mmCIF file of N, CA, C and O in Angstrom:
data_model
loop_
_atom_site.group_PDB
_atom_site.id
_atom_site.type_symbol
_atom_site.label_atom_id
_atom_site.label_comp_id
_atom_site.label_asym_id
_atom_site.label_seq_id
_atom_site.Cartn_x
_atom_site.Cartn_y
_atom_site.Cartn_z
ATOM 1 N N UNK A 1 0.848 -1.168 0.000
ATOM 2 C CA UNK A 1 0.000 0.000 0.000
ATOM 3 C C UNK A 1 0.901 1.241 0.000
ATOM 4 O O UNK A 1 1.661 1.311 0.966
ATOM 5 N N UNK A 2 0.961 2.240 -0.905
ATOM 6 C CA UNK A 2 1.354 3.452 -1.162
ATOM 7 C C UNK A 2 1.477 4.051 -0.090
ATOM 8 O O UNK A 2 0.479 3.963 0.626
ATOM 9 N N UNK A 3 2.668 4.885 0.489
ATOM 10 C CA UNK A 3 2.368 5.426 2.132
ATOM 11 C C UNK A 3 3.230 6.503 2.015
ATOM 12 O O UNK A 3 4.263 6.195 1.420
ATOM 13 N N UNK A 4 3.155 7.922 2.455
ATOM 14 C CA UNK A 4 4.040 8.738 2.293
ATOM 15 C C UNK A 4 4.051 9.612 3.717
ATOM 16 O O UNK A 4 3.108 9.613 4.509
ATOM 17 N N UNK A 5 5.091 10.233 3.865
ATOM 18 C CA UNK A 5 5.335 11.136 5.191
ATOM 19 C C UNK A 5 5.443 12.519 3.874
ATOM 20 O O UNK A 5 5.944 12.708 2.765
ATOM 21 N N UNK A 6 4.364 13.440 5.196
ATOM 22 C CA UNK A 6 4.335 14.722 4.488
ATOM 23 C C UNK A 6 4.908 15.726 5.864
ATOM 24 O O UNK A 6 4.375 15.597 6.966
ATOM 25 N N UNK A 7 5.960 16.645 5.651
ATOM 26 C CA UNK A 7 6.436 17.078 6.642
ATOM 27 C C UNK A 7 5.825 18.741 6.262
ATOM 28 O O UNK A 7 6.049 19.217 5.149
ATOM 29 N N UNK A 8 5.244 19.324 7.051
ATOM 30 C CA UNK A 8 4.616 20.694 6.953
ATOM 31 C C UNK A 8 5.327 21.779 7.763
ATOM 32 O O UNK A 8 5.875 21.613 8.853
ATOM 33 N N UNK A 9 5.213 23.205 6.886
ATOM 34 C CA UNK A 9 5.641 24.345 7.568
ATOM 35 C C UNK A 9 4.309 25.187 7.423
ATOM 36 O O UNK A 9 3.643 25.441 6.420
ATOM 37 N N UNK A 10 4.140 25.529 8.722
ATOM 38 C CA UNK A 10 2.550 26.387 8.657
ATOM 39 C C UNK A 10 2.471 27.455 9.204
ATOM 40 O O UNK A 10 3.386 27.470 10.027
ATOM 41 N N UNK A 11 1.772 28.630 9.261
ATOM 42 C CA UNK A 11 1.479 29.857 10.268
ATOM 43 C C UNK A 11 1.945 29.860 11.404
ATOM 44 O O UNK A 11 2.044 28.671 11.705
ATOM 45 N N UNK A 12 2.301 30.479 12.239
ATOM 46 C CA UNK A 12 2.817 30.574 12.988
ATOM 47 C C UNK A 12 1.163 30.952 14.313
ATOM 48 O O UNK A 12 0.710 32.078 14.519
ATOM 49 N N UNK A 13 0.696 29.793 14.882
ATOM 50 C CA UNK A 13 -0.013 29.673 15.537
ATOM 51 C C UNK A 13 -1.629 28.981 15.273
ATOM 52 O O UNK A 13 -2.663 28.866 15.932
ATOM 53 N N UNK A 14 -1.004 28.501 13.487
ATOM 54 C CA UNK A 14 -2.059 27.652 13.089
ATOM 55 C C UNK A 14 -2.060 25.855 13.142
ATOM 56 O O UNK A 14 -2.556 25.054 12.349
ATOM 57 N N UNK A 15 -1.475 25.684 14.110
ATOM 58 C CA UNK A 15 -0.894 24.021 13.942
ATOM 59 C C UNK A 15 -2.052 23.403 13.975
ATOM 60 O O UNK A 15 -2.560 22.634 13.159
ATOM 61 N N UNK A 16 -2.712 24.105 15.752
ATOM 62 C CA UNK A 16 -3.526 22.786 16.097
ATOM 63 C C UNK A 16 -4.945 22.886 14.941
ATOM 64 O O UNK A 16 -5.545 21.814 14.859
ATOM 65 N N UNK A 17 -5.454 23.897 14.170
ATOM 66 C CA UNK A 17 -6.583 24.283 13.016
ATOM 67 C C UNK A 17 -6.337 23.328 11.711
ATOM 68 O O UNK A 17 -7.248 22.832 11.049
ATOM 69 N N UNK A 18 -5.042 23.173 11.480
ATOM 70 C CA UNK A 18 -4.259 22.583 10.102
ATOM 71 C C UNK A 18 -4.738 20.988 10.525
ATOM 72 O O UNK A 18 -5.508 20.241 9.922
ATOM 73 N N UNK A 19 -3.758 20.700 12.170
ATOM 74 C CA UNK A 19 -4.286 19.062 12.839
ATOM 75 C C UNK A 19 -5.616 18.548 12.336
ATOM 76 O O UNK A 19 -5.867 17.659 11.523
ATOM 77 N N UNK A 20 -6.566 19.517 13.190
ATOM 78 C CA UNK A 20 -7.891 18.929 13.054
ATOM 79 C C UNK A 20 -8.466 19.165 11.665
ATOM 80 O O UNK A 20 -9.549 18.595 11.534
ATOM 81 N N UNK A 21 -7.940 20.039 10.265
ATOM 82 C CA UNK A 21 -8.196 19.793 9.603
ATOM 83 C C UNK A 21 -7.631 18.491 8.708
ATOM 84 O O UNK A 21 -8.350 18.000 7.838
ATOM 85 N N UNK A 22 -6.629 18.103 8.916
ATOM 86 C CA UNK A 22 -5.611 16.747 8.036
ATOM 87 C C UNK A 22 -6.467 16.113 9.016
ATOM 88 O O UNK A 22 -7.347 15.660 8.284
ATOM 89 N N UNK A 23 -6.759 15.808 10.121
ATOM 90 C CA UNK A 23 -7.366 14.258 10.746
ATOM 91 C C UNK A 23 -9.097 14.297 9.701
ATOM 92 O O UNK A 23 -9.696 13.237 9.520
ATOM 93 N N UNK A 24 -9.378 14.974 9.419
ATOM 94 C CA UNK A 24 -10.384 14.904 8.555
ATOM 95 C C UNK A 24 -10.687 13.998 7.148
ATOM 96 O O UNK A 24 -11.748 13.561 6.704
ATOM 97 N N UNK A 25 -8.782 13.872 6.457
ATOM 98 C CA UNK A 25 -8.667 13.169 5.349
ATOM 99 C C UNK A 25 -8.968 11.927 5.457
ATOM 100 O O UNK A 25 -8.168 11.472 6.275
ATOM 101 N N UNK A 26 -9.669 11.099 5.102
ATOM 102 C CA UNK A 26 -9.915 9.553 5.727
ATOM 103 C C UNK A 26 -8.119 8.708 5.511
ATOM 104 O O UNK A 26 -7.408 7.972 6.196
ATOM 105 N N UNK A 27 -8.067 9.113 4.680
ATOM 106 C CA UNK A 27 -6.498 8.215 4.040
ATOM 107 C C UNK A 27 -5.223 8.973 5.088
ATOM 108 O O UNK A 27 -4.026 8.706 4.978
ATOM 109 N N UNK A 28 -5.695 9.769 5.903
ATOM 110 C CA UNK A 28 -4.195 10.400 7.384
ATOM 111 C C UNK A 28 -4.531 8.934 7.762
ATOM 112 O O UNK A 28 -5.610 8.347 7.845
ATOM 113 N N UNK A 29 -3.208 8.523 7.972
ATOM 114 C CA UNK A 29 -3.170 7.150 9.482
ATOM 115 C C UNK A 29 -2.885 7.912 10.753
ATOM 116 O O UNK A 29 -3.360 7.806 11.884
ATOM 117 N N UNK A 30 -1.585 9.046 10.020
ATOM 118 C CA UNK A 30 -1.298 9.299 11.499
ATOM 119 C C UNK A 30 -0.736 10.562 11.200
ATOM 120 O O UNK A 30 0.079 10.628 10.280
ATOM 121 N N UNK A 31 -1.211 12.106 12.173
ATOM 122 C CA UNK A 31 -0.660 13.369 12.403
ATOM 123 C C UNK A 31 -0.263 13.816 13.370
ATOM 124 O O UNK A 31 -0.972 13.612 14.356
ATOM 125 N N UNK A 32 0.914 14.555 13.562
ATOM 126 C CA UNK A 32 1.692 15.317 14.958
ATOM 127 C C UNK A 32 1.918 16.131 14.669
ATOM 128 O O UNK A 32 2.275 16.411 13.525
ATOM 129 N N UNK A 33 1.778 17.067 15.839
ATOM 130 C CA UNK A 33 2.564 18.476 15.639
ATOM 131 C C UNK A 33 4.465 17.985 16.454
ATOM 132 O O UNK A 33 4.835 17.297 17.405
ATOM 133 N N UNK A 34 4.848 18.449 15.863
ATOM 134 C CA UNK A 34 6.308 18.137 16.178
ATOM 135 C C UNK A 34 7.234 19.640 16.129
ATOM 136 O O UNK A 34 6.969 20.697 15.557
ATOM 137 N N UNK A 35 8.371 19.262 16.945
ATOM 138 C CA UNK A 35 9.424 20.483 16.936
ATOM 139 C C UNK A 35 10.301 20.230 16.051
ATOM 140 O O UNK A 35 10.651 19.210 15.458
ATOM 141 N N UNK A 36 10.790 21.930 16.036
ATOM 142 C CA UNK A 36 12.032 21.902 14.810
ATOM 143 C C UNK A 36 11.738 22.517 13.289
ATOM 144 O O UNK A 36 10.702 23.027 12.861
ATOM 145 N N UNK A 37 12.853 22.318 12.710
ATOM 146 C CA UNK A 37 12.001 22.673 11.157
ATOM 147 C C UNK A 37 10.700 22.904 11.071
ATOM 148 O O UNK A 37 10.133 23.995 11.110
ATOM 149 N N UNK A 38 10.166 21.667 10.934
ATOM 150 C CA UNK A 38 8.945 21.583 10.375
ATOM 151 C C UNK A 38 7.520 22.171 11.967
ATOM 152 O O UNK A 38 7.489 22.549 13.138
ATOM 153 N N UNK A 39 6.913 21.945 11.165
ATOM 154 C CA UNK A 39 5.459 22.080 12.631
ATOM 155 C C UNK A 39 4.832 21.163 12.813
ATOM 156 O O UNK A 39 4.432 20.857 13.936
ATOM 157 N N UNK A 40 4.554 20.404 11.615
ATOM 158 C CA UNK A 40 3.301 19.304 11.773
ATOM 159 C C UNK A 40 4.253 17.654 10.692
ATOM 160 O O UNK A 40 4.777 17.822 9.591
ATOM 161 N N UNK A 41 4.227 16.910 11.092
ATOM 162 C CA UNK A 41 4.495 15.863 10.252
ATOM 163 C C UNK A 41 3.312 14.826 10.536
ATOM 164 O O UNK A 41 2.900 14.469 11.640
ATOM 165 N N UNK A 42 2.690 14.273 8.776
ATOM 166 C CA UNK A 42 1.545 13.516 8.749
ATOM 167 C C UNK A 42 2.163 11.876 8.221
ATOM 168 O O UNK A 42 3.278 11.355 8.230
ATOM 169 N N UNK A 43 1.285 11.593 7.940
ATOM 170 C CA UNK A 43 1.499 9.430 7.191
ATOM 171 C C UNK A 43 0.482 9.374 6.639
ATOM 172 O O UNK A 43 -0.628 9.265 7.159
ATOM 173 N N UNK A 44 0.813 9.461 5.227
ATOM 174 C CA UNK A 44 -0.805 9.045 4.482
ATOM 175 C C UNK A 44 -0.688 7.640 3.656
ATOM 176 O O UNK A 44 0.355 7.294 3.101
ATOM 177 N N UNK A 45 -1.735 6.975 3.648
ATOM 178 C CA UNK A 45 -1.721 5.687 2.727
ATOM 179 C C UNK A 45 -2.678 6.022 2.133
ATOM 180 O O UNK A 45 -3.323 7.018 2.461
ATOM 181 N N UNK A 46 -3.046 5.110 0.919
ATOM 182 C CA UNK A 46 -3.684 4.542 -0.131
ATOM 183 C C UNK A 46 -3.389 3.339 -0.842
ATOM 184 O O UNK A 46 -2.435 2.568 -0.737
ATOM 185 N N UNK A 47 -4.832 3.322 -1.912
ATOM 186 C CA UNK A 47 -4.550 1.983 -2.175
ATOM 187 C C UNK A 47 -4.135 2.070 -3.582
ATOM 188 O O UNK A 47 -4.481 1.310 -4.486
ATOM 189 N N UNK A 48 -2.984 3.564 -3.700
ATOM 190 C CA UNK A 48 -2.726 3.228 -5.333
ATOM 191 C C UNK A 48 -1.897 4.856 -5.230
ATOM 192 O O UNK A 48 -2.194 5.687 -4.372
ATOM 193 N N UNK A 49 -1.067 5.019 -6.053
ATOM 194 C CA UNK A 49 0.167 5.930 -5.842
ATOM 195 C C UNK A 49 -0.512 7.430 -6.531
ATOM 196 O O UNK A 49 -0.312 8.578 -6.133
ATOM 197 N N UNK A 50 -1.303 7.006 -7.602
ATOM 198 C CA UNK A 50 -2.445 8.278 -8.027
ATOM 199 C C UNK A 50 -3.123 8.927 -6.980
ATOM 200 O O UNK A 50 -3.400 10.126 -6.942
ATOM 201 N N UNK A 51 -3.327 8.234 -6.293
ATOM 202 C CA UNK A 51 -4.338 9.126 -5.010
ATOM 203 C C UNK A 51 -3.948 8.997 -4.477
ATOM 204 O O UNK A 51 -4.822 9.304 -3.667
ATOM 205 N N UNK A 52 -2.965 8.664 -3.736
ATOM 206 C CA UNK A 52 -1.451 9.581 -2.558
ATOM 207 C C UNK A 52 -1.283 10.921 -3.491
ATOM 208 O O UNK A 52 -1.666 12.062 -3.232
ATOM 209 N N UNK A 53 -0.579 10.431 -4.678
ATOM 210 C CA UNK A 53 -0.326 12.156 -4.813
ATOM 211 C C UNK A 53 -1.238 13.230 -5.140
ATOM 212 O O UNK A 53 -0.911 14.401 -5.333
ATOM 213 N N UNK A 54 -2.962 12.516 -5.211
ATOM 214 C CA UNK A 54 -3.997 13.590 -5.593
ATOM 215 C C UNK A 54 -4.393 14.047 -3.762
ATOM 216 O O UNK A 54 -4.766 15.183 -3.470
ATOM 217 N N UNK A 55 -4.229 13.004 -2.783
ATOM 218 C CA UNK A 55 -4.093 13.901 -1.768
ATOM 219 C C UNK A 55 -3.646 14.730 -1.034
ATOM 220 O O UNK A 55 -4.245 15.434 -0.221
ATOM 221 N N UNK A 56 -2.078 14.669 -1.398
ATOM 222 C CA UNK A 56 -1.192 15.522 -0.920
ATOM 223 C C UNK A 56 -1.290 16.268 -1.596
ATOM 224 O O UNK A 56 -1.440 17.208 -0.815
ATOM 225 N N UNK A 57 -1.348 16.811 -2.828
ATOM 226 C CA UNK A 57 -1.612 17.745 -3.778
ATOM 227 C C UNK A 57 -2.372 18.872 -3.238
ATOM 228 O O UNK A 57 -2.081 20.033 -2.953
ATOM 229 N N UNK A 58 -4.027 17.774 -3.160
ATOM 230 C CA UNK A 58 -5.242 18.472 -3.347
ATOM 231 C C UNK A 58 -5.942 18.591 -2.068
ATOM 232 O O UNK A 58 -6.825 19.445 -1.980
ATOM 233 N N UNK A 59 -5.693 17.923 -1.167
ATOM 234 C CA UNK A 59 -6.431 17.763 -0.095
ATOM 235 C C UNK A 59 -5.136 18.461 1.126
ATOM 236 O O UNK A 59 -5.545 19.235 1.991
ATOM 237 N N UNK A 60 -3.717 18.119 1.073
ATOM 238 C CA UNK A 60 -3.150 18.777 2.229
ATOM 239 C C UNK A 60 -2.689 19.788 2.182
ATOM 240 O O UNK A 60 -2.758 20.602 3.103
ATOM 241 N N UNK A 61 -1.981 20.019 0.862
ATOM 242 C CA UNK A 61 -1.011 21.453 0.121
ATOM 243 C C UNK A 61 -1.855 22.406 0.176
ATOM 244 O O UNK A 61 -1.352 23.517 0.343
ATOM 245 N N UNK A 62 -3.719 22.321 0.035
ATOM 246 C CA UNK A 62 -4.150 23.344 -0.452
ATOM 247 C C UNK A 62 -4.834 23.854 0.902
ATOM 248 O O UNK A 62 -5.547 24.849 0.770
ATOM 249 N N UNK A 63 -4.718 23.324 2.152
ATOM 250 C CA UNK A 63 -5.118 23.469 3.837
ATOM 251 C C UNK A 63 -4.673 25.138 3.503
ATOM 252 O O UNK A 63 -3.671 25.626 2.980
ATOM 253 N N UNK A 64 -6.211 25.873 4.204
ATOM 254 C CA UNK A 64 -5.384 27.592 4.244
ATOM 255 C C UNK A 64 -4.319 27.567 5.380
ATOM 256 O O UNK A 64 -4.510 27.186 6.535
ATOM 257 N N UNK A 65 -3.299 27.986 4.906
ATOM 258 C CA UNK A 65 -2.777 28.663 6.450
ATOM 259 C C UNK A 65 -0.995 27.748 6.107
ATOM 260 O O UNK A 65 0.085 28.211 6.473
ATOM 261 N N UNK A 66 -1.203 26.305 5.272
ATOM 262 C CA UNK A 66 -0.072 25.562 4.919
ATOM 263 C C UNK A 66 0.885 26.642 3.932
ATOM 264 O O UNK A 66 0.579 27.287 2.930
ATOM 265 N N UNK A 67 2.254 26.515 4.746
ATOM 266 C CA UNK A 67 3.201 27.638 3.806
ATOM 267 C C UNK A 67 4.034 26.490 3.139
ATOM 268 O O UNK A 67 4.085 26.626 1.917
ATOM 269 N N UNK A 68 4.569 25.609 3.528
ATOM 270 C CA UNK A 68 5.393 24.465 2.453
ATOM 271 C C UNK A 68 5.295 23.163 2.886
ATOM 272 O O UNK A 68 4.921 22.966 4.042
ATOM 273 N N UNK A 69 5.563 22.240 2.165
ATOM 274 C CA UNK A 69 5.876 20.809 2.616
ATOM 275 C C UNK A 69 6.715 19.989 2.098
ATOM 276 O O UNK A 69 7.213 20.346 1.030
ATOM 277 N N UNK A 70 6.947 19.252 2.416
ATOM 278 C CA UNK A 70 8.176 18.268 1.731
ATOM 279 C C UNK A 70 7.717 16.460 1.944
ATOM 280 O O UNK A 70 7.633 15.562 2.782
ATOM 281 N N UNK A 71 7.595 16.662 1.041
ATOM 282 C CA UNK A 71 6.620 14.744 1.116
ATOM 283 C C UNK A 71 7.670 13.484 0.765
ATOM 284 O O UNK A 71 8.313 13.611 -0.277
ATOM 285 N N UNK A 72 7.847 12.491 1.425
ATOM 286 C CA UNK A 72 8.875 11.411 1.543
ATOM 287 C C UNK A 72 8.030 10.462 1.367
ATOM 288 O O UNK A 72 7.322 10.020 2.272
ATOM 289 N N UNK A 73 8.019 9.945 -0.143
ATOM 290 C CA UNK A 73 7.095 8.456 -0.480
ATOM 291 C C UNK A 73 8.090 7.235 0.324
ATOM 292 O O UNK A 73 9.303 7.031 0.279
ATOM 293 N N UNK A 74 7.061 6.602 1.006
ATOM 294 C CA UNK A 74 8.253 5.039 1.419
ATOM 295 C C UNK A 74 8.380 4.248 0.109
ATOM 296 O O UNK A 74 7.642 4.064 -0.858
ATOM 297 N N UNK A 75 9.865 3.773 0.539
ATOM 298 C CA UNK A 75 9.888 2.757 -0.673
ATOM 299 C C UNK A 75 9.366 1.139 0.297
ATOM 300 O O UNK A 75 9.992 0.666 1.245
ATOM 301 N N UNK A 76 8.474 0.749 -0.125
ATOM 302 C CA UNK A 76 7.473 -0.245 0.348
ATOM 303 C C UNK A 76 8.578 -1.806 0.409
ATOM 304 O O UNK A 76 9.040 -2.274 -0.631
ATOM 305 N N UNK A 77 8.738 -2.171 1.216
ATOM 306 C CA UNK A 77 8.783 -3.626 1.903
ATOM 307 C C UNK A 77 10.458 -3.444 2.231
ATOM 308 O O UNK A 77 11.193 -4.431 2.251
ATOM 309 N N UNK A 78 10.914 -2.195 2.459
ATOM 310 C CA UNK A 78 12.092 -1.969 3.065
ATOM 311 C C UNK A 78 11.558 -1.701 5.081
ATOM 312 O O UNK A 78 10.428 -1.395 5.460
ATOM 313 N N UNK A 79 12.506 -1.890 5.777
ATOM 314 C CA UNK A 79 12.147 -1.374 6.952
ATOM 315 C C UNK A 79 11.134 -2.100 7.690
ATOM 316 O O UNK A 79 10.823 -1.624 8.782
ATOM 317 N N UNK A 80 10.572 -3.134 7.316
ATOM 318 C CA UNK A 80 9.667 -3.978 7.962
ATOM 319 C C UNK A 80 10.120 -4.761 8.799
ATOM 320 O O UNK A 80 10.890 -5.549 8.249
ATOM 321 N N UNK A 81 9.937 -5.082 10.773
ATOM 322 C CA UNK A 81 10.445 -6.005 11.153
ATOM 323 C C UNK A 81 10.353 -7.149 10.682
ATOM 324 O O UNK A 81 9.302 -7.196 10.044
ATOM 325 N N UNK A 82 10.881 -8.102 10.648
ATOM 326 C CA UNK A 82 11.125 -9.533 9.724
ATOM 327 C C UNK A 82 10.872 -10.775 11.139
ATOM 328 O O UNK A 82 10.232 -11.826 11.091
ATOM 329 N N UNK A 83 11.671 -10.146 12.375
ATOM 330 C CA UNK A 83 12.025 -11.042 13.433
ATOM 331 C C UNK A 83 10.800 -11.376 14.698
ATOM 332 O O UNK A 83 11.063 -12.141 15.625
#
């Protein structure tokens, strides 16, 4: 399954508005606000690499208040415990 980390830079006091708007996407598994660089880092799946990138596109990039992001597709069946 298609899965990508989207790392966000946002307003400066819009984190937790941006949160509860990305927990809205059905396809977020998982969102934090985090320190550092970024403000918010998300995990999105799907069941097909077209609509990962029509959500990050269309559904997270276009959140008012989002100033940049930087999206990290996994490369799939690396990193899996085995043991």
């Amino acid at each position: 399954m298609p899965t990508a980390y989207v790392l966000i830079n946002c307003d400066l006091g819009s984190e937790s508005e941006i949160i509860r708007k990305i927990k809205e996407v059905p396809e977020v598994v998982e969102v934090n606000g985090v320190f550092g660089v970024y403000d918010i880092i998300v995990r999105v799946s799907s069941d097909n690499m077209d609509k990962l990138r029509e959500i990050i596109t269309w559904r997270i990039r276009k959140i008012d208040k989002v100033r940049s992001t930087l999206t990290m597709i996994v490369i799939e069946g690396q990193g899996k415990k085995d043991f």
